[in-house]
Coordinates of C-alpha atoms in Angstrom, one line a residue:
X1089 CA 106.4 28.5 40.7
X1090 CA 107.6 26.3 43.7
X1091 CA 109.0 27.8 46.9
X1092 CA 112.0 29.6 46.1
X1093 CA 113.5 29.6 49.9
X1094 CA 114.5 26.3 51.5
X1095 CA 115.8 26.5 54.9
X1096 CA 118.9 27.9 54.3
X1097 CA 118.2 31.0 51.3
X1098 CA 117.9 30.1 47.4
X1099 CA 120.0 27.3 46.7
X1100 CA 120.3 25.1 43.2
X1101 CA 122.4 24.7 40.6
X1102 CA 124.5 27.6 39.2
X1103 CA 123.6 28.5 35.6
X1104 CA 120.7 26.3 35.7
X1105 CA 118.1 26.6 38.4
X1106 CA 120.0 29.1 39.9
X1107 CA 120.2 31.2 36.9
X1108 CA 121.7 34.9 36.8
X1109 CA 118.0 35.9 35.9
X1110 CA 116.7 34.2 39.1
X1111 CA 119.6 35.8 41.1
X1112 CA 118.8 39.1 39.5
X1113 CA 115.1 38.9 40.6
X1114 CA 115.7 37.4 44.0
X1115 CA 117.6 40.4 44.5
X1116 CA 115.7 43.1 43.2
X1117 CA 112.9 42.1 45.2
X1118 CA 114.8 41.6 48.6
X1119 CA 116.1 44.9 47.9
X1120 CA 112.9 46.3 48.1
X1121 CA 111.1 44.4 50.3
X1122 CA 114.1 45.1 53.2
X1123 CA 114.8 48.8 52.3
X1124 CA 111.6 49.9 52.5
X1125 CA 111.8 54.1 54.4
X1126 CA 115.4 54.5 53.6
X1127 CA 115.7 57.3 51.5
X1128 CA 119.0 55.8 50.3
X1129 CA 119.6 51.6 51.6
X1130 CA 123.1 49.8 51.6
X1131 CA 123.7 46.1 50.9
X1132 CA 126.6 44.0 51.7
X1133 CA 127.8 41.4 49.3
X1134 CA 130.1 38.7 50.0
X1135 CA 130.6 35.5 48.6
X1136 CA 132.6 32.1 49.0
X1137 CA 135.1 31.5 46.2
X1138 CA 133.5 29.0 44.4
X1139 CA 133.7 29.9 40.4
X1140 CA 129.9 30.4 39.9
X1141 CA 130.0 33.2 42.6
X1142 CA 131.6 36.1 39.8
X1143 CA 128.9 35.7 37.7
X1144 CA 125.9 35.6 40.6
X1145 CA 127.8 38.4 42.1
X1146 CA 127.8 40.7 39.2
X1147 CA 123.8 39.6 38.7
X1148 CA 122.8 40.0 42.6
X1149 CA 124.4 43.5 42.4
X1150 CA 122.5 44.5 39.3
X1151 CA 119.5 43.7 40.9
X1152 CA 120.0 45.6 44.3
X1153 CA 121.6 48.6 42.6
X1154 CA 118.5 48.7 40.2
X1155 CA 115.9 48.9 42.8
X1156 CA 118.6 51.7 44.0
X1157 CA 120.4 50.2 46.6
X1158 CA 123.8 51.0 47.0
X1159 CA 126.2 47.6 47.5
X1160 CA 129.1 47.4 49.2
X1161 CA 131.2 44.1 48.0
X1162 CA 132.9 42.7 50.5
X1163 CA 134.7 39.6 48.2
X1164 CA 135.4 36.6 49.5
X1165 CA 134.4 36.3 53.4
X1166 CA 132.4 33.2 55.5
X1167 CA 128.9 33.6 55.8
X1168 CA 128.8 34.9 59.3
X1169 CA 131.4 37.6 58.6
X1170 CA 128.7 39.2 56.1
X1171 CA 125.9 39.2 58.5
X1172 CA 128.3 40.6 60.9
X1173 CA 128.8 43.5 58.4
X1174 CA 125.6 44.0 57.9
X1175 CA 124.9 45.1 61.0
X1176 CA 128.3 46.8 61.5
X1177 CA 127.9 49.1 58.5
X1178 CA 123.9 49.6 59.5
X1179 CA 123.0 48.1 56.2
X1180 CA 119.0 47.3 55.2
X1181 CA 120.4 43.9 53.8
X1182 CA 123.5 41.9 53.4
X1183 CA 123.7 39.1 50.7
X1184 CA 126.1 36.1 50.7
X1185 CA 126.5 33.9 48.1
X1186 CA 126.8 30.1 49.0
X1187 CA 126.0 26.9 48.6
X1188 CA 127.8 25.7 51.9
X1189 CA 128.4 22.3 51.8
X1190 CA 127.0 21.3 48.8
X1191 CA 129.4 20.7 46.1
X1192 CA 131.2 23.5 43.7
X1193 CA 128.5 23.2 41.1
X1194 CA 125.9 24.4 42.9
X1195 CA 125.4 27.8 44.5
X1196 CA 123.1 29.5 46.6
X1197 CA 122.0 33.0 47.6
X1198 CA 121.3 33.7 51.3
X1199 CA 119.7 36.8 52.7
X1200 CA 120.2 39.1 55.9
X1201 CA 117.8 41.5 57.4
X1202 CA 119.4 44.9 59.3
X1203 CA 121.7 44.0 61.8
X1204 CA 122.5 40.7 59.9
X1205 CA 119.5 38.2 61.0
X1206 CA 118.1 35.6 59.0
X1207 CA 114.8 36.3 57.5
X1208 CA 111.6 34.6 58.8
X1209 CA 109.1 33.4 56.6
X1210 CA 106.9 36.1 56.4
X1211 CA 109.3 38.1 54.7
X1212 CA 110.8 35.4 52.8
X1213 CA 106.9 34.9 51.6
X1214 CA 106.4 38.9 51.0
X1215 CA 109.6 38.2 48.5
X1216 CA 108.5 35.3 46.7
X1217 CA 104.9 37.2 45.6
X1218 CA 107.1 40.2 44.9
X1219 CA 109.1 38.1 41.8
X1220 CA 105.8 36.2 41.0
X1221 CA 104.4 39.8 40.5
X1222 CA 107.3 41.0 38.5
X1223 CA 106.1 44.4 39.7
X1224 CA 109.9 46.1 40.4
X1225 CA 110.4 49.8 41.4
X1226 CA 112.9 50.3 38.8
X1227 CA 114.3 54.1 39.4
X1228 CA 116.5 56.2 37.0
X1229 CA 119.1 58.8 36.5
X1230 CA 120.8 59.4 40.1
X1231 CA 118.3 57.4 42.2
X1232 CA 120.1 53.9 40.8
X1233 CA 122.6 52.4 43.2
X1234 CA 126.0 52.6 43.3
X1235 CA 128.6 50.5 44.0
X1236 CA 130.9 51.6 46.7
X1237 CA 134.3 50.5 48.1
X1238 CA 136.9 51.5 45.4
X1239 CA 139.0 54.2 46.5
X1240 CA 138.3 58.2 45.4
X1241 CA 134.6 57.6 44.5
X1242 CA 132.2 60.0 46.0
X1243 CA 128.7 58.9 46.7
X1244 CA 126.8 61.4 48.9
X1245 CA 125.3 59.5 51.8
X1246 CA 127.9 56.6 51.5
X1247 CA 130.4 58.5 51.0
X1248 CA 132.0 57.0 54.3
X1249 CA 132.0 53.4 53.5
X1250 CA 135.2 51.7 52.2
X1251 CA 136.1 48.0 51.8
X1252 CA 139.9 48.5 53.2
X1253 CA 140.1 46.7 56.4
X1254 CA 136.4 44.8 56.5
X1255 CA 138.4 41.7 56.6
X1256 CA 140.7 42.5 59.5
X1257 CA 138.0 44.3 61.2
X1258 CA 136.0 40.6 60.7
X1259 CA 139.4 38.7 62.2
X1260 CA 139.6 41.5 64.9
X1261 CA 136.2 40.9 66.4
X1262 CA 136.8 37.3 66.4
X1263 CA 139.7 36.9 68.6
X1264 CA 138.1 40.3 71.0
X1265 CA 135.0 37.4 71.3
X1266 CA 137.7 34.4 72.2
X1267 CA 138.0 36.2 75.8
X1268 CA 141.8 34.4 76.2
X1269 CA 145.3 34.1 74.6
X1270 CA 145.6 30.5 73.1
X1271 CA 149.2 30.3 73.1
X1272 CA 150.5 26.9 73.5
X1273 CA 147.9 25.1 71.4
X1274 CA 148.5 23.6 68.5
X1275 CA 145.4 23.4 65.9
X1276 CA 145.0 22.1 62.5
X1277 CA 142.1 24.1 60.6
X1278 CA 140.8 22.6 57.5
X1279 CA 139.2 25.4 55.6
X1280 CA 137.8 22.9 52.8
X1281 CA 139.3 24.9 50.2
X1282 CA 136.6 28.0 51.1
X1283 CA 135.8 31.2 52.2
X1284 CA 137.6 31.6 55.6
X1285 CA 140.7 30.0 53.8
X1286 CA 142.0 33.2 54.4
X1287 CA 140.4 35.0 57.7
X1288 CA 139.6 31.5 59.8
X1289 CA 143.8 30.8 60.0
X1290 CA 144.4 34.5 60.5
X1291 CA 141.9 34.7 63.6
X1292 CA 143.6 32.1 64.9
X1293 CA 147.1 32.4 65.2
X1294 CA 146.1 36.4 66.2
X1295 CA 144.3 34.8 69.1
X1296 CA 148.4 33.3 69.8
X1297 CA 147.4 29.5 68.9
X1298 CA 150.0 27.4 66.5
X1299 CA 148.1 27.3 63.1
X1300 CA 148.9 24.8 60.3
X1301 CA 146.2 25.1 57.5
X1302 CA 145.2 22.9 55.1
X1303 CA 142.8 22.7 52.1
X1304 CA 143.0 26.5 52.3
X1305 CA 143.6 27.3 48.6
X1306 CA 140.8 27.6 46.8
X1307 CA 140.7 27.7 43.2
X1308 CA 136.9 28.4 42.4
X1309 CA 136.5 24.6 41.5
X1310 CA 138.0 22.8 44.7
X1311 CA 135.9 24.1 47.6
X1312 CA 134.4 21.2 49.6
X1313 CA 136.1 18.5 47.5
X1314 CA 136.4 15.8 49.6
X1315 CA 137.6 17.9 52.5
X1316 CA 136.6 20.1 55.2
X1317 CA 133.4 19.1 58.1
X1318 CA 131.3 16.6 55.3
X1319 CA 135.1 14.8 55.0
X1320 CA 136.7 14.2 58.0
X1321 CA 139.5 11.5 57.3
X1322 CA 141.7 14.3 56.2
X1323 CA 141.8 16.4 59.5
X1324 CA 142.1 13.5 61.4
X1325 CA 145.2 12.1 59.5
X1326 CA 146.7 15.6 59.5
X1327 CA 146.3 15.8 63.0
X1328 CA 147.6 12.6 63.9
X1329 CA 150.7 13.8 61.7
X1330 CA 151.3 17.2 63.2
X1331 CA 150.8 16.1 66.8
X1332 CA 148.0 18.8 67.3
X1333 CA 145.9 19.5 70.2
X1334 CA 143.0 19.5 68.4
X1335 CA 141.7 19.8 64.9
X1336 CA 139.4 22.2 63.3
X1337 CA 136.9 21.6 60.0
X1338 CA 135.2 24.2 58.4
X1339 CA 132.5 23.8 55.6
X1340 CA 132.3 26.3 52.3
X1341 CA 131.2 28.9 53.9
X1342 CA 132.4 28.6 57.7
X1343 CA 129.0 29.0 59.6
X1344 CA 129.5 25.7 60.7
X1345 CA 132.6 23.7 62.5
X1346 CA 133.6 19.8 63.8
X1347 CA 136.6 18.9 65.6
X1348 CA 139.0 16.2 66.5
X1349 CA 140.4 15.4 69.3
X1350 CA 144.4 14.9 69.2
X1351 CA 144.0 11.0 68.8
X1352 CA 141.6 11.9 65.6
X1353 CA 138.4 11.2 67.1
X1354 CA 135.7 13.0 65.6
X1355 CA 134.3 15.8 68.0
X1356 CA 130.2 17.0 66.9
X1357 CA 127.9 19.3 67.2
X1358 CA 126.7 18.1 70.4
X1359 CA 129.9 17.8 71.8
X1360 CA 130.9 20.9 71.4
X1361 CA 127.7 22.3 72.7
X1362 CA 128.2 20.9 75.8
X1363 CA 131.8 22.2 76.0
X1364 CA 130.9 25.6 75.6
X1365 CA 127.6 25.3 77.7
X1366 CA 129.7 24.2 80.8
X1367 CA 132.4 26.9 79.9
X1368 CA 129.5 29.6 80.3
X1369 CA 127.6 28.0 83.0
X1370 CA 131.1 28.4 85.5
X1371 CA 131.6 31.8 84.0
X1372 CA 127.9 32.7 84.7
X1373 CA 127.0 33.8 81.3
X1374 CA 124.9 31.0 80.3
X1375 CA 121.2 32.9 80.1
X1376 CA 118.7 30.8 82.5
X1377 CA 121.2 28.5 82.2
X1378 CA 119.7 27.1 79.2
X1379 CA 121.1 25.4 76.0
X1380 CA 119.0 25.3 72.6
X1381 CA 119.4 22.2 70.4
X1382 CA 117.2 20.6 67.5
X1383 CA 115.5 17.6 68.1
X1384 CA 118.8 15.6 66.3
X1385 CA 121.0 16.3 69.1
X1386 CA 121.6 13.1 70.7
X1387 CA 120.2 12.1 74.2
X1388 CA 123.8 11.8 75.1
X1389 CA 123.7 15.7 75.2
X1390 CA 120.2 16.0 76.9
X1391 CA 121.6 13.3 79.8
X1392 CA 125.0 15.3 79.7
X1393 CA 123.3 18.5 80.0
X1394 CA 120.7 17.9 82.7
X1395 CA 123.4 15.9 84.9
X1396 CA 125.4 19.2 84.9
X1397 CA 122.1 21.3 85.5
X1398 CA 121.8 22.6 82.5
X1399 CA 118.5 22.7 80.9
X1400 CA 117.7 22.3 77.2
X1401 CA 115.4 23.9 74.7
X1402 CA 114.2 21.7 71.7
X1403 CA 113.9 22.9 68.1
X1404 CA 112.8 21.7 64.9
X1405 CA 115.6 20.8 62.4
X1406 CA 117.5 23.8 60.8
X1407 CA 119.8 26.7 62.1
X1408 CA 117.1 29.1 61.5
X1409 CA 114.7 27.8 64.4
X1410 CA 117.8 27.4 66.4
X1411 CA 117.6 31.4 65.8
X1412 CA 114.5 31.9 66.3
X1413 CA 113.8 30.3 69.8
X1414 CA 117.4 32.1 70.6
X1415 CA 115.8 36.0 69.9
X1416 CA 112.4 35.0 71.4
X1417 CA 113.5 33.6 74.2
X1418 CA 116.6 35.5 75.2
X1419 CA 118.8 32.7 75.6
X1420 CA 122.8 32.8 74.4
X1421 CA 123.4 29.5 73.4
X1422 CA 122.5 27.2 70.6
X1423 CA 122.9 24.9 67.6
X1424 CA 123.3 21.9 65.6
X1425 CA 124.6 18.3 66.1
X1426 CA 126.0 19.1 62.4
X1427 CA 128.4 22.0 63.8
X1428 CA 126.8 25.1 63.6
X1429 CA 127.2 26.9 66.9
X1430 CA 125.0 30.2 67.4
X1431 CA 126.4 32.3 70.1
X1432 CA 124.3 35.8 69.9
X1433 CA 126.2 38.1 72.1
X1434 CA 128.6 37.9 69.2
X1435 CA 126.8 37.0 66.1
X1436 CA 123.5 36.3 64.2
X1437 CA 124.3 32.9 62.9
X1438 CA 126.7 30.2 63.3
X1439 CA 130.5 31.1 62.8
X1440 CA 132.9 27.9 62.6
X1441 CA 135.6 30.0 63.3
X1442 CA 134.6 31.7 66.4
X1443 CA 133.5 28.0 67.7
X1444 CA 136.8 26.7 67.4
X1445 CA 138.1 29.5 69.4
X1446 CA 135.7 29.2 71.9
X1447 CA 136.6 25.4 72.2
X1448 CA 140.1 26.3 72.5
X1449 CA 139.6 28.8 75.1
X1450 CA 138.3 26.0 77.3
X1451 CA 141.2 24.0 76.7
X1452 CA 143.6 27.0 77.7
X1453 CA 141.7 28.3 80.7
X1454 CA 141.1 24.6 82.4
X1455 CA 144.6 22.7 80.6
X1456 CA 142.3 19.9 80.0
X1457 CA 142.6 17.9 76.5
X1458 CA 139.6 18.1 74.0
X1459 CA 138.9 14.1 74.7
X1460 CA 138.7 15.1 78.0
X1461 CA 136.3 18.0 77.8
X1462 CA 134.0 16.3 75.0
X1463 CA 133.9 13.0 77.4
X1464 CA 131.1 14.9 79.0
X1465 CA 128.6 13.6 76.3
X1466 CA 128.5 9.6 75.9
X1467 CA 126.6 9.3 72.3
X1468 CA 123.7 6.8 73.4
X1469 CA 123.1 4.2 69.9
X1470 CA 121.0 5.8 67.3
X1471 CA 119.2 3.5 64.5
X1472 CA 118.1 6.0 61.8
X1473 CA 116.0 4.6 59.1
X1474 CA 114.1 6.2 55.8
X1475 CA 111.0 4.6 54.7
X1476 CA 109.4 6.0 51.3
X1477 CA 106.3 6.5 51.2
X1478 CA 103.5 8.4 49.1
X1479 CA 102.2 10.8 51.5
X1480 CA 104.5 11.9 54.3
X1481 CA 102.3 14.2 55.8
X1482 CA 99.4 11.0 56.6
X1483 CA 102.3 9.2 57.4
X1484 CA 103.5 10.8 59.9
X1485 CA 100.3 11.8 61.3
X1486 CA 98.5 8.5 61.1
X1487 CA 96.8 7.2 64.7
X1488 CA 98.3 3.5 63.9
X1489 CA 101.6 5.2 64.0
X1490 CA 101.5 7.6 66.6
X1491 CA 100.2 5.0 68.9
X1492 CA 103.1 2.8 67.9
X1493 CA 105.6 5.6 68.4
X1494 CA 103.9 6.3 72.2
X1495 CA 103.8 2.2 72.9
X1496 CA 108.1 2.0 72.2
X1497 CA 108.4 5.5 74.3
X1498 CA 106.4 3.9 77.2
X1499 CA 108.6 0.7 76.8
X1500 CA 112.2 3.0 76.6
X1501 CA 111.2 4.9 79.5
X1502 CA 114.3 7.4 80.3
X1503 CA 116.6 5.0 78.2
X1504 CA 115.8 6.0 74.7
X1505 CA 113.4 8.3 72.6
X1506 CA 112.0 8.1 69.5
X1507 CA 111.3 10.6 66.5
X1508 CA 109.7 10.5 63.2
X1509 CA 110.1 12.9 61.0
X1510 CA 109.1 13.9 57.5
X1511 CA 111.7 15.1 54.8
X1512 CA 111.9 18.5 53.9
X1513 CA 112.5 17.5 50.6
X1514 CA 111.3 14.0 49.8
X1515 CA 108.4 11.8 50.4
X1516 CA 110.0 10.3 52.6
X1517 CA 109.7 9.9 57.0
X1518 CA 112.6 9.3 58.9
X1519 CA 112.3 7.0 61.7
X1520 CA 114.9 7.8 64.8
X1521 CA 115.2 5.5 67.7
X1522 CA 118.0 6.5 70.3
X1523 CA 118.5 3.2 73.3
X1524 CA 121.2 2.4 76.0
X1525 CA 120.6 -0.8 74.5
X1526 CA 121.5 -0.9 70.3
X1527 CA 119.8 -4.3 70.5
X1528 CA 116.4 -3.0 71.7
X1529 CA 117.0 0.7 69.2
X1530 CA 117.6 -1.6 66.7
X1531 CA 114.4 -3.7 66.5
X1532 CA 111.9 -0.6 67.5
X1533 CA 113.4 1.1 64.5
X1534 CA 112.8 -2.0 62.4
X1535 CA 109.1 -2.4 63.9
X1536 CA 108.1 1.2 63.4
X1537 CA 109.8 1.1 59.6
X1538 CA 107.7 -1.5 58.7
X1539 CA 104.6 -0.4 59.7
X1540 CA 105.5 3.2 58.4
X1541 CA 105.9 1.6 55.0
X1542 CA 102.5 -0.6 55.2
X1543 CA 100.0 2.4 56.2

């Protein structure tokens, strides 16, 4: 058996390699791997709305309840609302059951440890023997768990858990975390036909903003179909149309978020960032006035950041180190060119929702436009090219190409950088030059490509 856990939980496609077997085992084991001294352990289960979540539901709560954990389903509720309830409700584990981004057909299963944080790899590894094993606790008789939430059932130690209000409770701790009334902003939120389709718009016009929402009615087949933050041309147009301040796209599952500007220009990750750093740096909240990014973030953002006195923090690709270097390092700020924005004083992941509402709050507390704010970052030319090659590791590590890589840093100076980088998932190495000058990214990109491709 492969390695179940990519960077971002179990992930594949529903019915097939993510079978109701596999979701059942993944489960069962998680359930006892993370509940492990609780005499009797609570899971929350959410999911986004895509069709394939009903049947991995019904399987991922047959395999906590059989390792007797009691589940609380929450329904349909973004990814960071779940962690959020995990930690809310004290529970050993929450479960949410995504795919994202990624198309309806495919599905995904992504664990929380208590208090709603991502699992490392340790424990991810611990869960993976576990299945291989097949060795499940399987109790009986009143030790299996119970499903809780529907009103007059009576469960002993969970007897005060109940799922009336976990969504406005979700929507209520996302506008108490905005910090300002956003009245007199207008914002478009695409909600890409997914699982704040319901809470993202709600949030927002509590927090006083103007909402008009679009793609926000999913069918169980629609989510991510040609809209929301991997299909921008819609917000943008409906922006444009509206004669919003500002647009908002969410993905699947709403850990993530991209903007436009009210002309339609595309706002990123980095962008963003940077708004939100400066925001906390004048309010004094930025920790060691530090931002954490992965090494895609653009040098626009490192020049934007250390003009402004901010430092940066550099991760590898992936929300998860973005995490990681966040809790070991006590900073408050982090994330991902792609949109996901970690801010821990008020969550364990990225939350799309709570990231448009902290961009807004800029906008209301300085009346400046969001062109205006995101100007802060000027995107320096980026040349990305993937060379296939038989062994990425010897690649990558090869003194030929290292030397090459050092020879075009020496010749960028502070003008550019350069990174290569193997796939996670292919043989492949990705060759990244970032210049001032496209001309001179262009043909080090080239250079290094070639001679990638020939060793």
């Amino acid at each position: 058996m492969g390695r179940l856990f990519g960077t971002d939980g179990v992930r594949g496609l529903a019915n097939d390699s993510l079978s109701p077997e596999l979701a059942l085992a993944v489960s069962s084991a998680a359930a006892q791997v993370l509940s492990r001294g609780k005499k009797r352990a609570l899971a929350v289960v959410g999911r986004d709305p895509r069709a394939s979540g009903e049947m991995l539901e019904a399987a991922v709560t047959a395999g906590l309840t059989s390792a007797g954990v009691d589940v609380l389903s929450v329904g349909v509720l973004p990814t960071p609302a779940v962690a959020y309830l995990t930690g809310v409700f004290d529970a050993c584990l929450g479960v949410m059951i995504s795919a994202s981004h990624n198309p309806m057909p495919d599905n995904g299963i992504k664990i929380f440890a208590a208090g709603g944080h991502k699992l490392d790899d340790a424990i991810e590894d611990r869960i993976e023997a576990l299945i291989a094993e097949g060795g499940f606790h399987r109790p009986t008789g009143g030790a299996i768990g119970r499903v809780l939430g529907k009103p007059g059932q009576l469960f002993g130690a969970h007897d005060q858990y109940s799922l009336e209000g976990t969504h406005e409770r979700y929507v209520e701790h996302l506008v108490e975390a905005t910090g300002r009334d956003l009245s007199g902003l207008t914002v478009v939120v695409d909600c890409a036909h997914g699982a704040a389709s319901e809470v993202g718009p709600a949030a927002l016009r509590e927090a006083g903003a103007t909402v008009i929402a679009i793609n926000a009615d999913p069918d169980g087949l629609n989510i991510n179909d040609g809209c929301g933050s991997t299909h921008l041309e819609q917000i943008q147009r409906a922006v444009r149309e509206h004669g919003g301040d500002l647009g908002l796209a969410l993905d699947g599952d709403a850990d993530r978020c991209l903007a436009v500007d009210a002309a339609g220009n595309v706002v990123d990750g980095d962008a963003i960032m940077a708004v939100i750093a400066l925001a906390m740096r004048d309010s004094g909240e930025l920790a060691e006035n530090t931002l954490v990014a992965t090494v895609m973030s653009n040098l626009g953002l490192h020049i934007a950041m250390r003009d402004a006195g901010i430092a940066m923090r550099t991760t590898a690709v992936g929300d998860r180190y973005v995490l990681e270097e966040l809790r070991r390092s006590g900073f408050n700020l982090g994330g991902e060119q792609s949109g996901h924005v970690v801010l821990p004083q008020f969550g364990t992941t990225g939350d799309g929702v709570l990231t448009g509402l902290k961009l807004m709050a800029r906008m209301a507390e300085t009346g400046r436009t969001l062109a205006d704010l995101a100007s802060v970052v000027r995107t320096v030319p980026q040349v990305l090219v993937n060379v296939h090659v038989s062994d990425k590791a010897a690649v990558a590590s090869a003194p030929e190409v290292l030397e090459a890589v050092a020879e075009g840093e020496r010749a960028l100076g502070d003008t550019g950088r350069i990174l290569l980088r193997p796939s996670g998932t292919e043989q492949l190495v990705r060759v990244m030059v970032e210049a001032t000058d496209p001309t001179q990214a262009q043909r080090l990109a080239d250079d290094l490509a070639k001679l990638v491709a020939a060793v």
